[in-house]
PDB file of C-alpha atoms and ligand atoms in Angstrom:
ATOM      1  CA  UNK F 222      67.822  93.600 111.509  1.00 90.00           C
ATOM      2  CA  UNK F 223      69.490  94.349 108.149  1.00 96.00           C
ATOM      3  CA  UNK F 224      70.282  91.257 106.093  1.00 98.00           C
ATOM      4  CA  UNK F 225      73.629  91.459 104.293  1.00 98.00           C
ATOM      5  CA  UNK F 226      74.759  88.969 101.661  1.00 98.00           C
ATOM      6  CA  UNK F 227      78.546  88.623 101.322  1.00 98.00           C
ATOM      7  CA  UNK F 228      79.577  86.874  98.110  1.00 99.00           C
ATOM      8  CA  UNK F 229      83.067  85.591  97.317  1.00 98.00           C
ATOM      9  CA  UNK F 230      84.187  84.471  93.878  1.00 98.00           C
ATOM     10  CA  UNK F 231      86.549  81.866  92.479  1.00 98.00           C
ATOM     11  CA  UNK F 232      89.632  80.625  94.308  1.00 98.00           C
ATOM     12  CA  UNK F 233      88.930  82.660  97.434  1.00 98.00           C
ATOM     13  CA  UNK F 234      88.362  79.296  99.168  1.00 98.00           C
ATOM     14  CA  UNK F 235      92.181  78.965  98.922  1.00 97.00           C
ATOM     15  CA  UNK F 236      92.862  82.051 101.029  1.00 97.00           C
ATOM     16  CA  UNK F 237      95.568  81.559 103.613  1.00 94.00           C
ATOM     17  CA  UNK F 238      97.176  78.669 101.751  1.00 92.00           C
ATOM     18  CA  UNK F 239      99.130  80.534  99.035  1.00 89.00           C
ATOM     19  CA  UNK F 240     100.308  84.057  98.117  1.00 90.00           C
ATOM     20  CA  UNK F 241     100.012  85.404 101.691  1.00 90.00           C
ATOM     21  CA  UNK F 242     102.102  88.424 100.650  1.00 92.00           C
ATOM     22  CA  UNK F 243      99.171  89.490  98.438  1.00 94.00           C
ATOM     23  CA  UNK F 244      96.103  88.101 100.205  1.00 94.00           C
ATOM     24  CA  UNK F 245      97.208  87.709 103.831  1.00 91.00           C
ATOM     25  CA  UNK F 246      97.353  84.713 106.164  1.00 95.00           C
ATOM     26  CA  UNK F 247      93.705  84.443 107.125  1.00 97.00           C
ATOM     27  CA  UNK F 248      91.481  81.764 105.638  1.00 97.00           C
ATOM     28  CA  UNK F 249      88.051  82.551 104.205  1.00 98.00           C
ATOM     29  CA  UNK F 250      86.579  80.768 107.216  1.00 98.00           C
ATOM     30  CA  UNK F 251      88.506  83.122 109.553  1.00 98.00           C
ATOM     31  CA  UNK F 252      87.068  86.058 107.622  1.00 98.00           C
ATOM     32  CA  UNK F 253      83.555  84.607 107.782  1.00 98.00           C
ATOM     33  CA  UNK F 254      83.825  84.330 111.594  1.00 98.00           C
ATOM     34  CA  UNK F 255      85.073  87.919 111.861  1.00 98.00           C
ATOM     35  CA  UNK F 256      82.199  89.113 109.675  1.00 98.00           C
ATOM     36  CA  UNK F 257      79.689  87.190 111.788  1.00 98.00           C
ATOM     37  CA  UNK F 258      81.055  88.756 114.993  1.00 98.00           C
ATOM     38  CA  UNK F 259      81.206  92.248 113.529  1.00 98.00           C
ATOM     39  CA  UNK F 260      77.756  91.809 112.012  1.00 98.00           C
ATOM     40  CA  UNK F 261      76.337  90.999 115.463  1.00 97.00           C
ATOM     41  CA  UNK F 262      78.075  94.029 116.967  1.00 97.00           C
ATOM     42  CA  UNK F 263      76.527  96.405 114.420  1.00 97.00           C
ATOM     43  CA  UNK F 264      73.116  94.689 114.269  1.00 95.00           C
ATOM     44  CA  UNK F 265      73.275  92.986 110.872  1.00 97.00           C
ATOM     45  CA  UNK F 266      72.475  89.442 109.883  1.00 97.00           C
ATOM     46  CA  UNK F 267      75.225  87.999 107.642  1.00 98.00           C
ATOM     47  CA  UNK F 268      74.872  85.401 104.893  1.00 98.00           C
ATOM     48  CA  UNK F 269      78.472  84.601 103.820  1.00 98.00           C
ATOM     49  CA  UNK F 270      79.082  82.474 100.692  1.00 98.00           C
ATOM     50  CA  UNK F 271      81.796  81.478  98.224  1.00 98.00           C
ATOM     51  CA  UNK F 272      81.570  79.840  94.816  1.00 98.00           C
ATOM     52  CA  UNK F 273      83.972  78.993  92.030  1.00 98.00           C
ATOM     53  CA  UNK F 274      81.074  79.008  89.597  1.00 98.00           C
ATOM     54  CA  UNK F 275      79.945  82.163  87.793  1.00 98.00           C
ATOM     55  CA  UNK F 276      76.453  80.693  87.296  1.00 98.00           C
ATOM     56  CA  UNK F 277      76.032  79.927  90.987  1.00 98.00           C
ATOM     57  CA  UNK F 278      77.016  83.487  91.903  1.00 98.00           C
ATOM     58  CA  UNK F 279      74.438  84.777  89.374  1.00 98.00           C
ATOM     59  CA  UNK F 280      71.774  82.467  90.887  1.00 98.00           C
ATOM     60  CA  UNK F 281      72.522  83.747  94.392  1.00 98.00           C
ATOM     61  CA  UNK F 282      72.342  87.383  93.243  1.00 98.00           C
ATOM     62  CA  UNK F 283      68.997  86.750  91.516  1.00 98.00           C
ATOM     63  CA  UNK F 284      67.622  85.026  94.628  1.00 97.00           C
ATOM     64  CA  UNK F 285      68.780  87.954  96.786  1.00 96.00           C
ATOM     65  CA  UNK F 286      66.509  90.410  94.974  1.00 91.00           C
ATOM     66  CA  UNK F 287      63.812  91.349  97.456  1.00 89.00           C
ATOM     67  CA  UNK F 288      65.214  89.279 100.311  1.00 94.00           C
ATOM     68  CA  UNK F 289      68.511  91.048 101.057  1.00 97.00           C
ATOM     69  CA  UNK F 290      69.113  94.609 102.235  1.00 98.00           C
ATOM     70  CA  UNK F 291      72.664  94.896 100.905  1.00 98.00           C
ATOM     71  CA  UNK F 292      75.284  92.964  98.955  1.00 98.00           C
ATOM     72  CA  UNK F 293      79.042  92.958  99.501  1.00 98.00           C
ATOM     73  CA  UNK F 294      80.789  91.149  96.681  1.00 99.00           C
ATOM     74  CA  UNK F 295      84.386  90.147  96.101  1.00 98.00           C
ATOM     75  CA  UNK F 296      83.932  88.773  92.581  1.00 98.00           C
ATOM     76  CA  UNK F 297      87.632  87.764  92.468  1.00 98.00           C
ATOM     77  CA  UNK F 298      88.757  87.145  88.850  1.00 98.00           C
ATOM     78  CA  UNK F 299      85.157  87.553  87.600  1.00 98.00           C
ATOM     79  CA  UNK F 300      85.569  91.255  88.458  1.00 98.00           C
ATOM     80  CA  UNK F 301      87.570  91.623  85.280  1.00 98.00           C
ATOM     81  CA  UNK F 302      85.538  89.355  82.990  1.00 98.00           C
ATOM     82  CA  UNK F 303      81.914  88.895  84.009  1.00 98.00           C
ATOM     83  CA  UNK F 304      79.138  90.722  82.206  1.00 98.00           C
ATOM     84  CA  UNK F 305      76.800  88.035  83.627  1.00 98.00           C
ATOM     85  CA  UNK F 306      77.505  89.099  87.219  1.00 98.00           C
ATOM     86  CA  UNK F 307      77.197  92.765  86.206  1.00 98.00           C
ATOM     87  CA  UNK F 308      73.781  92.122  84.605  1.00 98.00           C
ATOM     88  CA  UNK F 309      72.552  90.178  87.643  1.00 98.00           C
ATOM     89  CA  UNK F 310      73.647  92.931  90.056  1.00 98.00           C
ATOM     90  CA  UNK F 311      71.881  95.540  87.899  1.00 98.00           C
ATOM     91  CA  UNK F 312      68.557  93.796  88.635  1.00 97.00           C
ATOM     92  CA  UNK F 313      68.949  94.064  92.405  1.00 97.00           C
ATOM     93  CA  UNK F 314      67.519  97.101  94.152  1.00 95.00           C
ATOM     94  CA  UNK F 315      69.779  97.362  97.192  1.00 97.00           C
ATOM     95  CA  UNK F 316      73.170  98.902  98.013  1.00 98.00           C
ATOM     96  CA  UNK F 317      76.151  97.022  96.548  1.00 98.00           C
ATOM     97  CA  UNK F 318      79.785  97.250  97.638  1.00 98.00           C
ATOM     98  CA  UNK F 319      82.588  95.790  95.541  1.00 98.00           C
ATOM     99  CA  UNK F 320      85.420  94.510  97.678  1.00 98.00           C
ATOM    100  CA  UNK F 321      88.975  93.308  97.046  1.00 98.00           C
ATOM    101  CA  UNK F 322      91.612  92.160  99.495  1.00 98.00           C
ATOM    102  CA  UNK F 323      94.449  93.517  97.375  1.00 98.00           C
ATOM    103  CA  UNK F 324      94.844  96.943  95.800  1.00 98.00           C
ATOM    104  CA  UNK F 325      93.919  95.933  92.258  1.00 98.00           C
ATOM    105  CA  UNK F 326      95.297  99.254  90.940  1.00 98.00           C
ATOM    106  CA  UNK F 327      98.818  98.520  92.123  1.00 98.00           C
ATOM    107  CA  UNK F 328      98.839  95.151  90.337  1.00 98.00           C
ATOM    108  CA  UNK F 329      98.799  93.971  86.692  1.00 98.00           C
ATOM    109  CA  UNK F 330      96.941  96.285  84.291  1.00 98.00           C
ATOM    110  CA  UNK F 331      94.351  93.577  83.484  1.00 98.00           C
ATOM    111  CA  UNK F 332      93.172  93.922  87.096  1.00 98.00           C
ATOM    112  CA  UNK F 333      92.612  97.680  86.785  1.00 98.00           C
ATOM    113  CA  UNK F 334      89.314  97.263  84.923  1.00 98.00           C
ATOM    114  CA  UNK F 335      86.207  96.116  86.781  1.00 98.00           C
ATOM    115  CA  UNK F 336      82.858  95.345  85.151  1.00 98.00           C
ATOM    116  CA  UNK F 337      81.244  95.750  88.575  1.00 98.00           C
ATOM    117  CA  UNK F 338      82.523  99.166  89.743  1.00 98.00           C
ATOM    118  CA  UNK F 339      80.184 101.277  87.561  1.00 98.00           C
ATOM    119  CA  UNK F 340      77.082  99.884  89.298  1.00 98.00           C
ATOM    120  CA  UNK F 341      78.520  99.557  92.826  1.00 98.00           C
ATOM    121  CA  UNK F 342      77.714 102.187  95.449  1.00 98.00           C
ATOM    122  CA  UNK F 343      81.356 102.021  96.433  1.00 98.00           C
ATOM    123  CA  UNK F 344      84.565 100.024  96.122  1.00 98.00           C
ATOM    124  CA  UNK F 345      86.927  98.988  98.920  1.00 98.00           C
ATOM    125  CA  UNK F 346      90.295  97.483  98.021  1.00 98.00           C
ATOM    126  CA  UNK F 347      93.771  97.062  99.423  1.00 98.00           C
ATOM    127  CA  UNK F 348      92.960  96.616 103.123  1.00 98.00           C
ATOM    128  CA  UNK F 349      93.200  92.836 103.215  1.00 97.00           C
ATOM    129  CA  UNK F 350      90.714  90.952 105.385  1.00 98.00           C
ATOM    130  CA  UNK F 351      89.944  94.152 107.320  1.00 98.00           C
ATOM    131  CA  UNK F 352      88.253  95.394 104.138  1.00 98.00           C
ATOM    132  CA  UNK F 353      85.337  93.039 104.864  1.00 98.00           C
ATOM    133  CA  UNK F 354      84.671  94.829 108.165  1.00 98.00           C
ATOM    134  CA  UNK F 355      85.039  98.236 106.508  1.00 98.00           C
ATOM    135  CA  UNK F 356      82.542  97.104 103.869  1.00 98.00           C
ATOM    136  CA  UNK F 357      80.095  95.954 106.563  1.00 98.00           C
ATOM    137  CA  UNK F 358      80.235  99.349 108.281  1.00 98.00           C
ATOM    138  CA  UNK F 359      79.790 101.125 104.949  1.00 98.00           C
ATOM    139  CA  UNK F 360      76.871  98.999 103.759  1.00 98.00           C
ATOM    140  CA  UNK F 361      75.072  99.179 107.067  1.00 97.00           C
ATOM    141  CA  UNK F 362      75.200 102.999 106.796  1.00 97.00           C
ATOM    142  CA  UNK F 363      73.892 102.845 103.210  1.00 97.00           C
ATOM    143  CA  UNK F 364      71.056 100.509 104.258  1.00 96.00           C
ATOM    144  CA  UNK F 365      69.970 102.690 107.175  1.00 92.00           C
ATOM    145  CA  UNK F 366      70.174 105.859 105.034  1.00 90.00           C
ATOM    146  CA  UNK F 367      67.943 104.140 102.450  1.00 84.00           C
ATOM    147  CA  UNK F 368      65.372 103.149 105.095  1.00 75.00           C
ATOM    148  CA  UNK F 369      65.045 106.792 106.235  1.00 71.00           C
ATOM    149  CA  UNK F 370      63.609 107.825 102.850  1.00 60.00           C
TER     150      UNK F 370
HETATM  151  O1  CA2 T 496      92.206  91.186  95.789  1.00 75.92           O
HETATM  152  C1  CA2 T 496      91.176  90.526  95.640  1.00 75.92           C
HETATM  153  O2  CA2 T 496      90.364  90.306  96.543  1.00 75.92           O
HETATM  154  C2  CA2 T 496      90.889  89.897  94.273  1.00 75.92           C
HETATM  155  O3  CA2 T 496      89.472  89.966  94.044  1.00 75.92           O
HETATM  156  C3  CA2 T 496      91.347  88.452  94.382  1.00 75.92           C
HETATM  157  C4  CA2 T 496      91.256  87.675  93.058  1.00 75.92           C
HETATM  158  C5  CA2 T 496      91.904  88.457  91.924  1.00 75.92           C
HETATM  159  O4  CA2 T 496      91.675  87.775  90.696  1.00 75.92           O
HETATM  160  C6  CA2 T 496      91.376  89.877  91.822  1.00 75.92           C
HETATM  161  O5  CA2 T 496      92.056  90.535  90.786  1.00 75.92           O
HETATM  162  C7  CA2 T 496      91.574  90.610  93.126  1.00 75.92           C
HETATM  163  C8  CA2 T 496      91.964  86.314  93.189  1.00 75.92           C
HETATM  164  C9  CA2 T 496      91.446  85.445  94.276  1.00 75.92           C
HETATM  165  C10 CA2 T 496      92.330  84.230  94.368  1.00 75.92           C
HETATM  166  O6  CA2 T 496      92.645  84.025  95.728  1.00 75.92           O
HETATM  167  C11 CA2 T 496      93.652  83.173  96.035  1.00 75.92           C
HETATM  168  C12 CA2 T 496      94.014  83.117  97.356  1.00 75.92           C
HETATM  169  C13 CA2 T 496      95.021  82.300  97.754  1.00 75.92           C
HETATM  170  C14 CA2 T 496      95.666  81.498  96.856  1.00 75.92           C
HETATM  171  C15 CA2 T 496      95.311  81.535  95.542  1.00 75.92           C
HETATM  172  C16 CA2 T 496      94.290  82.371  95.125  1.00 75.92           C
END
């Protein structure tokens, strides 16, 4: 069974409590449950985490090298600032999908640049919580394509 690590960056633990017009009404725990159910349906094993700490996210990415088949990451605000997360992801040899709840390109210009996009296999943004399920489908295809070679 493919092992997929889903990482969530700073403040995403507050989902559902504020700014629902941007991020929706679902909590991160709701999204984790949906991912777990969808993961089962498509035959993937999900490890779902959130941290407000850049260093902890880097540690988790480093530990994933060799033990995870794919990474889905919503780096939140670190998307726009973190060379450390970029460098960590560069060392991992598995498919990577960058994910955002909101359409970062329809928001402030400082959100239009991502340090992560250049090394991601793909980017999903603007579909709210449903984006997590889209990302799971996409990464599971990338993982099975990789195993065929
Ligand atoms: O759209 C996304 O998923 C973002 O990654 C969310 C980040 C933002 O900095 C990115 O530009 C786009 C912000 C996450 C903060 O989430 C909150 C949720 C509810 C209340 C307050 C913050």
